[in-house]
Structures are given as structure tokens and as C-alpha cells.
Coordinates of C-alpha atoms in Angstrom, one line a residue:
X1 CA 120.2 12.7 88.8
X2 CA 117.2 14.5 87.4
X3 CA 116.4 17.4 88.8
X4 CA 112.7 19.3 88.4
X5 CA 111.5 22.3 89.4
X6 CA 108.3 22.9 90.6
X7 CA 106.0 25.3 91.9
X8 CA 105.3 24.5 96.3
X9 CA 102.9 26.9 97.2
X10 CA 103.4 30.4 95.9
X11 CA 107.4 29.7 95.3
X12 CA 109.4 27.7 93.2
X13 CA 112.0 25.0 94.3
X14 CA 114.1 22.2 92.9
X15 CA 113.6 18.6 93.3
X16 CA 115.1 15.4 92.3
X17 CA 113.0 12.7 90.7
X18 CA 114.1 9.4 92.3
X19 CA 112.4 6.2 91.8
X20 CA 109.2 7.7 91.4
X21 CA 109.0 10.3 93.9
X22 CA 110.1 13.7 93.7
X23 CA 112.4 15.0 97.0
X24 CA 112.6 18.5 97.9
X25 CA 116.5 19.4 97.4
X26 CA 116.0 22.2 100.2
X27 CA 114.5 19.7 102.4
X28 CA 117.0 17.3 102.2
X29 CA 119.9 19.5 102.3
X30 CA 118.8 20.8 105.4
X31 CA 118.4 17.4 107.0
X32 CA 121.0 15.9 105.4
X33 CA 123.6 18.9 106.7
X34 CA 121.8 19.4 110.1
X35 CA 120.0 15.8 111.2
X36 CA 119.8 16.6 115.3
X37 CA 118.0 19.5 115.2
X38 CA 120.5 22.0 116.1
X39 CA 121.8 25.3 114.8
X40 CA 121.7 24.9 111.2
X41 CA 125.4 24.3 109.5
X42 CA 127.0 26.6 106.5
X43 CA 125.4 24.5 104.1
X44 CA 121.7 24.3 105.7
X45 CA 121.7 28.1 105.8
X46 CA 121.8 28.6 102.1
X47 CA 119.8 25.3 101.2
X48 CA 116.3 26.9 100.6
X49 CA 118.5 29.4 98.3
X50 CA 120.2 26.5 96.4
X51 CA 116.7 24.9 96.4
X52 CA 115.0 27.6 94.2
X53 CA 118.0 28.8 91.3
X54 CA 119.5 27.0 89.2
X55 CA 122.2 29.3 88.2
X56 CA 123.2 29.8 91.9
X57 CA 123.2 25.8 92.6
X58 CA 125.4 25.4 88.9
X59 CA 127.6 28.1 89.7
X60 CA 129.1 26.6 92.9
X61 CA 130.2 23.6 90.7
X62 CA 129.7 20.2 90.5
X63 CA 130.4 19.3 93.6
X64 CA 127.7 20.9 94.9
X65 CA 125.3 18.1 93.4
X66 CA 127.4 15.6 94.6
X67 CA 126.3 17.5 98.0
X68 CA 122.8 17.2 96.5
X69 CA 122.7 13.7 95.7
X70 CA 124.1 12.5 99.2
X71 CA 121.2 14.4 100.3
X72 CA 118.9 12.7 98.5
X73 CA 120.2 9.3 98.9
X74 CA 120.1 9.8 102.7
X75 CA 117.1 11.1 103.3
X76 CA 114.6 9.3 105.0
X77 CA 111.1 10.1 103.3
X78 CA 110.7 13.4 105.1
X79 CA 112.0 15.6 102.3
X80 CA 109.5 13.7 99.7
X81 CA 107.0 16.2 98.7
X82 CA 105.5 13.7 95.8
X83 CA 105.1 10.1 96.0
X84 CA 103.6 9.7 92.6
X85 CA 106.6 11.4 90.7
X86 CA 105.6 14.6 88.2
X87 CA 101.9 13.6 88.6
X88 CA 99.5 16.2 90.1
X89 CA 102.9 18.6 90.0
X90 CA 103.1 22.3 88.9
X91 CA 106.3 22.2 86.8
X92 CA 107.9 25.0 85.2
X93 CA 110.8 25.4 83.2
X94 CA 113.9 24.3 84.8
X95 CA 116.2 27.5 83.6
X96 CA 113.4 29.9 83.7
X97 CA 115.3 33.1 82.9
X98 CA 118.7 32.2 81.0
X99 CA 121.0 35.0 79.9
X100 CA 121.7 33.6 76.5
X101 CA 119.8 30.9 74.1
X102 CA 121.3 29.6 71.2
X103 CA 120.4 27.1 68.2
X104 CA 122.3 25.2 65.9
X105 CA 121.4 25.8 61.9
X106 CA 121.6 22.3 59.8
X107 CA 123.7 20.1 62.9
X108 CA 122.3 16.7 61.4
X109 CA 124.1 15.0 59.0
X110 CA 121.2 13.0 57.4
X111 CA 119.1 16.5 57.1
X112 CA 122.0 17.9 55.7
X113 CA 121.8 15.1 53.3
X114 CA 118.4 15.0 52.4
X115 CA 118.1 18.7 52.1
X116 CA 121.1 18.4 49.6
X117 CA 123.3 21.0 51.8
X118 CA 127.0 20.7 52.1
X119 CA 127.7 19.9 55.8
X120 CA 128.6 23.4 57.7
X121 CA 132.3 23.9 58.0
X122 CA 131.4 26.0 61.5
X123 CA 128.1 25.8 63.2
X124 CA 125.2 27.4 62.2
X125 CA 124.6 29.7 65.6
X126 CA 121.6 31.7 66.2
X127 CA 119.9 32.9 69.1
X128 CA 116.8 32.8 70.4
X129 CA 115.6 35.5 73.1
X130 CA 115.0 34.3 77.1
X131 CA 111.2 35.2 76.7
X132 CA 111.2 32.0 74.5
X133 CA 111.2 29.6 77.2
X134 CA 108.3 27.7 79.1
X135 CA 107.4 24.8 81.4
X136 CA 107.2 21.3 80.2
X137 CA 103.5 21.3 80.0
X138 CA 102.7 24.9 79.4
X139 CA 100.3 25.7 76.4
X140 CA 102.6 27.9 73.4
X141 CA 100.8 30.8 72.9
X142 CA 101.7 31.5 69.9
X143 CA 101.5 35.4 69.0
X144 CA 98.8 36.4 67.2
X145 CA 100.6 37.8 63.5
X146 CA 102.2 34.4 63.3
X147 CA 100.5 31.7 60.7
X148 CA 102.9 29.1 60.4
X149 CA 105.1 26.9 63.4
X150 CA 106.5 24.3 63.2
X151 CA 108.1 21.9 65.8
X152 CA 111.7 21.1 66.0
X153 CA 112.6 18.1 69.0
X154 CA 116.3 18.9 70.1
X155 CA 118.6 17.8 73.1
X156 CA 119.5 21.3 74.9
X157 CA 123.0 21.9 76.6
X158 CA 122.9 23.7 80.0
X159 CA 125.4 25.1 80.9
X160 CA 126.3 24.7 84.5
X161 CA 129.8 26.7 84.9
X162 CA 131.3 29.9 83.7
X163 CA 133.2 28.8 79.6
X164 CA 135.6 31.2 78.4
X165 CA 137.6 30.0 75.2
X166 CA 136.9 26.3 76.7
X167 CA 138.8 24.0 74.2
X168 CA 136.6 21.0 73.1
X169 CA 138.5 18.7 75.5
X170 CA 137.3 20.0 78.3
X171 CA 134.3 21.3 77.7
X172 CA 131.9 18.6 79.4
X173 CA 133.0 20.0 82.4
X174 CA 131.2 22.8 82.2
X175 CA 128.0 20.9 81.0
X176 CA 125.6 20.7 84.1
X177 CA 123.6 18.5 81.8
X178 CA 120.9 18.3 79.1
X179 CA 117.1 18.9 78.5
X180 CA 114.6 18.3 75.6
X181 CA 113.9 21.4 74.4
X182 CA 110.8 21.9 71.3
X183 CA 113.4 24.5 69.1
X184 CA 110.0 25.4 67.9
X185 CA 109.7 28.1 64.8
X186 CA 107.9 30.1 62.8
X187 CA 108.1 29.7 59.0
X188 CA 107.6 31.2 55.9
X189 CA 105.5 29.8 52.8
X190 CA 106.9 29.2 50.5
X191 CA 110.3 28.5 52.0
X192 CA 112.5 31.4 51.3
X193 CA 115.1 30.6 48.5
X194 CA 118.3 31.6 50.5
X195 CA 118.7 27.6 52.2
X196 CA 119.8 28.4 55.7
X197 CA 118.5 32.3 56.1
X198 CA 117.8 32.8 59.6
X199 CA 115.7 36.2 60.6
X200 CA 116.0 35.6 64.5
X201 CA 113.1 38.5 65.5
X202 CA 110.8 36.7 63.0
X203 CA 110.8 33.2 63.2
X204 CA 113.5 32.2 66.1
X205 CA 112.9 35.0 68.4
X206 CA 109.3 35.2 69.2
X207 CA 107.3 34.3 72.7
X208 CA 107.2 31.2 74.3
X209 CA 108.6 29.0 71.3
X210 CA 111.3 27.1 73.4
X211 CA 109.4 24.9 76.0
X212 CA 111.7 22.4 77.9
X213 CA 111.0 18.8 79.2
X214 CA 109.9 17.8 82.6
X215 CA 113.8 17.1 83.6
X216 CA 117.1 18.2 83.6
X217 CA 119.5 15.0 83.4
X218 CA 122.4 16.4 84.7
X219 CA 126.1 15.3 82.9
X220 CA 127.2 12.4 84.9
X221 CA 123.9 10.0 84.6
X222 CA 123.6 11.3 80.7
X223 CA 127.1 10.0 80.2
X224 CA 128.0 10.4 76.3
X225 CA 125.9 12.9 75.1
X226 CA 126.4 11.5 71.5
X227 CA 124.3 8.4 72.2
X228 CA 121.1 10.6 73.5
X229 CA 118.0 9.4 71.6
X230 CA 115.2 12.4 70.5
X231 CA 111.3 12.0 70.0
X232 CA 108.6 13.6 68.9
X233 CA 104.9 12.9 68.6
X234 CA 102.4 15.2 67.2
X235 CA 98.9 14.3 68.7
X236 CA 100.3 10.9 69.4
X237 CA 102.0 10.2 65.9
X238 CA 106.0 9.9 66.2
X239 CA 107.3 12.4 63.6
X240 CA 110.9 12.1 64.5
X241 CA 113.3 9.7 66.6
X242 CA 117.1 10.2 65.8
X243 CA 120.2 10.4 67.9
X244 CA 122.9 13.2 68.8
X245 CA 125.4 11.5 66.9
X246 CA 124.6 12.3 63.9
X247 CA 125.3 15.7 64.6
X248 CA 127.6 17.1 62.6
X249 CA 129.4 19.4 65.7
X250 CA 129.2 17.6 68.6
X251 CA 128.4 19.7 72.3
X252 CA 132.5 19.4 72.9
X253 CA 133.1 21.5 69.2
X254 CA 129.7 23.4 69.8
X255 CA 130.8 24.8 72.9
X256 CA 134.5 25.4 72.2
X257 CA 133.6 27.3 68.8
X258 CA 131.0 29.5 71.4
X259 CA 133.0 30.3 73.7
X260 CA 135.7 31.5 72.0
X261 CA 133.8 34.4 71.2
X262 CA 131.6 35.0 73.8
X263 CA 131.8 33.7 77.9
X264 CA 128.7 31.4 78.3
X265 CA 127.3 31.5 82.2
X266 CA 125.9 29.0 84.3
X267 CA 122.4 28.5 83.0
X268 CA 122.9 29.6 79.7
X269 CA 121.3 27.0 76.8
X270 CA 122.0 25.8 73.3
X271 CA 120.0 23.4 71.6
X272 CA 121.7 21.3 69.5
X273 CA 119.5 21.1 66.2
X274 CA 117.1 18.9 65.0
X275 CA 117.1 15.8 62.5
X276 CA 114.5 14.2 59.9
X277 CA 111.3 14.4 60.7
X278 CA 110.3 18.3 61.1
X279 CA 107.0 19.5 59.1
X280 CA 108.4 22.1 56.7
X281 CA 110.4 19.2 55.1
X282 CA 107.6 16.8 54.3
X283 CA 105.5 17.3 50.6
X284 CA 103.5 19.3 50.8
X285 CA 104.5 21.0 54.8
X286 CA 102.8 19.4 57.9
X287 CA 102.5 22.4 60.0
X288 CA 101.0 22.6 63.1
X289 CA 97.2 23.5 63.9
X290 CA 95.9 25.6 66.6
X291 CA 95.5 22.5 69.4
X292 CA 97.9 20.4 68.5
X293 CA 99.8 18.6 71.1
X294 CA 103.5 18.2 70.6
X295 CA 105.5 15.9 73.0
X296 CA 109.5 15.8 73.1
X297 CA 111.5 13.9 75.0
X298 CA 115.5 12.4 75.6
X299 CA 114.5 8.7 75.4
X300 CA 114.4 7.5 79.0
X301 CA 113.4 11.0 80.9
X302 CA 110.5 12.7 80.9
X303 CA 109.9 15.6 78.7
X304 CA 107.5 18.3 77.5
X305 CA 104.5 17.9 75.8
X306 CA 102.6 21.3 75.0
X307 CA 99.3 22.2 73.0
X308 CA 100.3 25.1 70.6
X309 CA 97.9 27.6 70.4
X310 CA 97.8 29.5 67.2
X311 CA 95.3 32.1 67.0
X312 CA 96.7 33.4 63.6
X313 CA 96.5 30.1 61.7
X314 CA 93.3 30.7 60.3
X315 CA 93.8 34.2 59.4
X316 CA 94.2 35.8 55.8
X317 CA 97.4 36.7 54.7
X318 CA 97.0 40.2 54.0

């Protein structure tokens, strides 16, 4: 499936884009687990609930959106609440207040290789802070003592059940499925001389520099995450296109080598890192202006695409 969220009145609530239309999950669960009429059953008591968070849907497991997608597949047209899919929508991000966000420093083998970097014997993990994160088509304001961004187009993990030292075999089972996510980050001119320096507060950390895509495609229609495609445009122009697999940890390693030193929760996120394509690594940089518009997306799902506003970029260094 692939699940939205969306903004139906003065609430959010979670859909599922289906053939073009977007069905409300509350509305179908409700039908779906009480189609006379009658006294509502277990399961169409706590739909509106399951309908607005994430985290509470994930953390009843995946059989819960096998519920979900019975529901969908059943319904009759009455839960549709858009018959021209994300169009004329009011999207926001899908996990809108995570607990943890993590990156992945240098997780592509060809960056690796054309940045002349030995591959990482252990990923690179930083974190970025929950305040990072905003809707698919959201403007990045970015704050104002910041000069320099730059875009980074990255498949993101969610995590959809509780992961405790999860070994890599099993750790697709707690995978509720994956997002494009603009890793976006502020840099520093020239590029510091340490390769791989990470200063999370300065460059990872700040506002709104994590916007997701449009959809959350949850594990069992993604299938191998390895074989997910990535693309970015900047004002129309694709700047990157690469797959998962050339990462050099996969999301099985990624999450086992995570977990086994800190419990991950349902909704928690980790992008995966990015490949070629990025502006700080063409000569001289291509980094972005104030208005331009960055789109990222998982080949075959909708993603974000967000205008970056950068009220600093014209300011004197001092």
C-alpha cells in the first residue's frame, strides 16, 4: 500500500492512495468492521484513532494493515475522500513527530569511490533532531545564519515495530516501510579538511531540513529494499538517479548495528545516505539558491518536492 496523510478539516488522518484516489483509512475501517449500521465492533471504535497516528497504527503490528488493506479493498467508494489522488490535498509529513532521526555518513559505494574514501567498516550514524521534518510540499525555511544547503535525495526506513538488538536477519520485520526523504544540509566553504566530520547542531540538526515524500510505501509492496531507485531534480534538472544497492550497509546491517545499542520505536527514521550527484561534490559546488525547487522521489511513488528558502544566502560572511 501507500499510505498518506493529510490534513481533513482542522485534523489530520491517514489515507491510502489506490488507483488514483485517496481512501480515508478511518472511514473504511469503520465500514469495513461495522457494514449494517449497528453498534460499532472493537476495531471500529479505535479506527478514527488508528486513522490519525502512525506510531499507534505501526505499533499494533503488521497485521493491523493487513486489517487496513481489506478495508480498503472492500470499500465501496464511500470512504473516498479524493478522487483525483494527492491533487487539491493538504499533505503533511507522514511521521510528523518521530522520537529518533538518524543518517548514514558515506553509505554509497561509488561516492565512496569518487570521493577516494575507504568504504566504512561500521556505518557512519548521525542524528538529526525531530524538528527537522516537514510535509512533502512544504517550503524549507531555512534559518536565517545559514548560507550554504545543499540537497541530499535518500530512501528513509520507518520503523514500524519496537527493534532491540534485532539481528540483520530479521530485521525487515520490523520495517513498516520506506519514504523519500531530502537528507538536506548545511555546509561549510571551503569543505572542512577532516573528510567525514559531522557537527550535527550545525549542519544536520537545524529546522525543517528533512522534508519527506508524498507516500509512505509500506514493506510488503516495496519488496527488496536494495532495488529502490532515487531522484532528484533541482528546478527540473535531474542531479542524481542511483539505487539502494549500492549501499555499502544495507537497511538489514543498518538496523541490526542500531539497535544493538539503542531500542528504535515505531515511527522512528533513518535515511539511508545519498549517492553521486549532490552539489558540494561538483567543481566548483552547486548549492542551492533562495527559490529553488527540489523534488525527490523512490522511482514509482510520489515524493516531495519543496522550494528552499534561504534568507541568509545573500548575506556577508562576517
Amino acid at each position: 500500500m501507500q499510505l498518506v496523510r493529510y490534513l481533513d478539516g482542522k485534523e489530520s488522518a491517514l489515507g491510502v492512495l489506490k488507483d488514483g484516489t485517496i481512501v480515508s483509512i478511518t472511514h473504511a475501517l469503520q465500514r469495513y468492521a461495522n457494514p449494517d449500521g449497528r453498534l460499532e465492533s472493537g476495531l471500529g471504535s479505535v479506527a478514527s484513532v488508528l486513522g490519525r497516528e502512525p506510531k499507534v497504527l505501526f505499533g499494533l503490528g503488521s497485521g493491523v494493515l493487513d486489517v487496513i488493506g481489506e478495508a480498503v479493498a472492500a470499500d465501496d467508494g464511500s470512504a473516498v475522500v479524493s478522487d483525483r489522488g494527492l491533487t487539491g490535498m493538504t499533505l503533511l509529513p507522514f511521521i510528523h513527530n518521530p522520537m529518533k532521526v538518524f543518517g548514514i555518513g558515506y553509505n554509497n559505494k561509488t561516492l565512496c569511490e569518487q570521493e577516494n574514501k575507504p568504504l566504512p567498516e561500521q556505518p557512519e550514524v548521525f542524528a538529526k533532531m525531530p524538528t527537522c521534518v516537514i510535509g512533502p510540499y512544504d517550503d524549507v525555511q531555512v534559518p536565517r545564519v545559514i548560507e550554504h544547503v545543499d540537497f541530499e535525495a535518500e530512501v528513509c526506513v520507518v520503523i514500524g515495530q519496537y527493534c532491540h538488538e534485532v539481528p540483520a536477519r530479521d530485521a525487515l520485520r520490523h520495517v513498516a516501510g520506506y519514504i523519500a526523504i531530502d537528507e538536506a544540509c548545511a555546509k561549510i566553504l571551503p569543505r572542512p579538511s577532516v573528510p567525514g566530520r559531522t557537527e550535527t547542531l550545525a549542519l544536520k540538526g537545524p529546522d525543517n531540513l528533512a522534508p519527506l515524500g508524498a507516500v509512505l510505501v509500506t514493506a510488503d509492496e516495496a519488496g527488496n529494499p536494495s532495488q529502490l531507485q532515487v531522484i532528484a531534480r533541482v528546478n527540473g534538472e535531474e542531479r542524481q538517479n542511483y539505487s539502494l544497492g549500492e549501499a555499502v550497509f544495507g537497511v538489514e546491517e543498518t538496523i541490526e548495528w542500531i539497535s544493538a545499542r539503542m531500542t528504535l520505536h515505531p515511527g522512528d527514521l533513518i535515511a539511508m545516505g545519498t549517492g553521486l550527484g549532490v552539489g558540494i561534490l561538483d567543481r566548483p559546488p552547486r548549492l542551492l539558491n533562495d527559490g529553488d525547487i527540489v523534488e525527490c522521489e523512490i522511482v514509482g511513488y510520489p515524493g516531495c518536492r519543496n522550494t528552499f528558502r534561504i534568507p541568509g544566502k545573500d548575506r556577508k560572511a562576517t
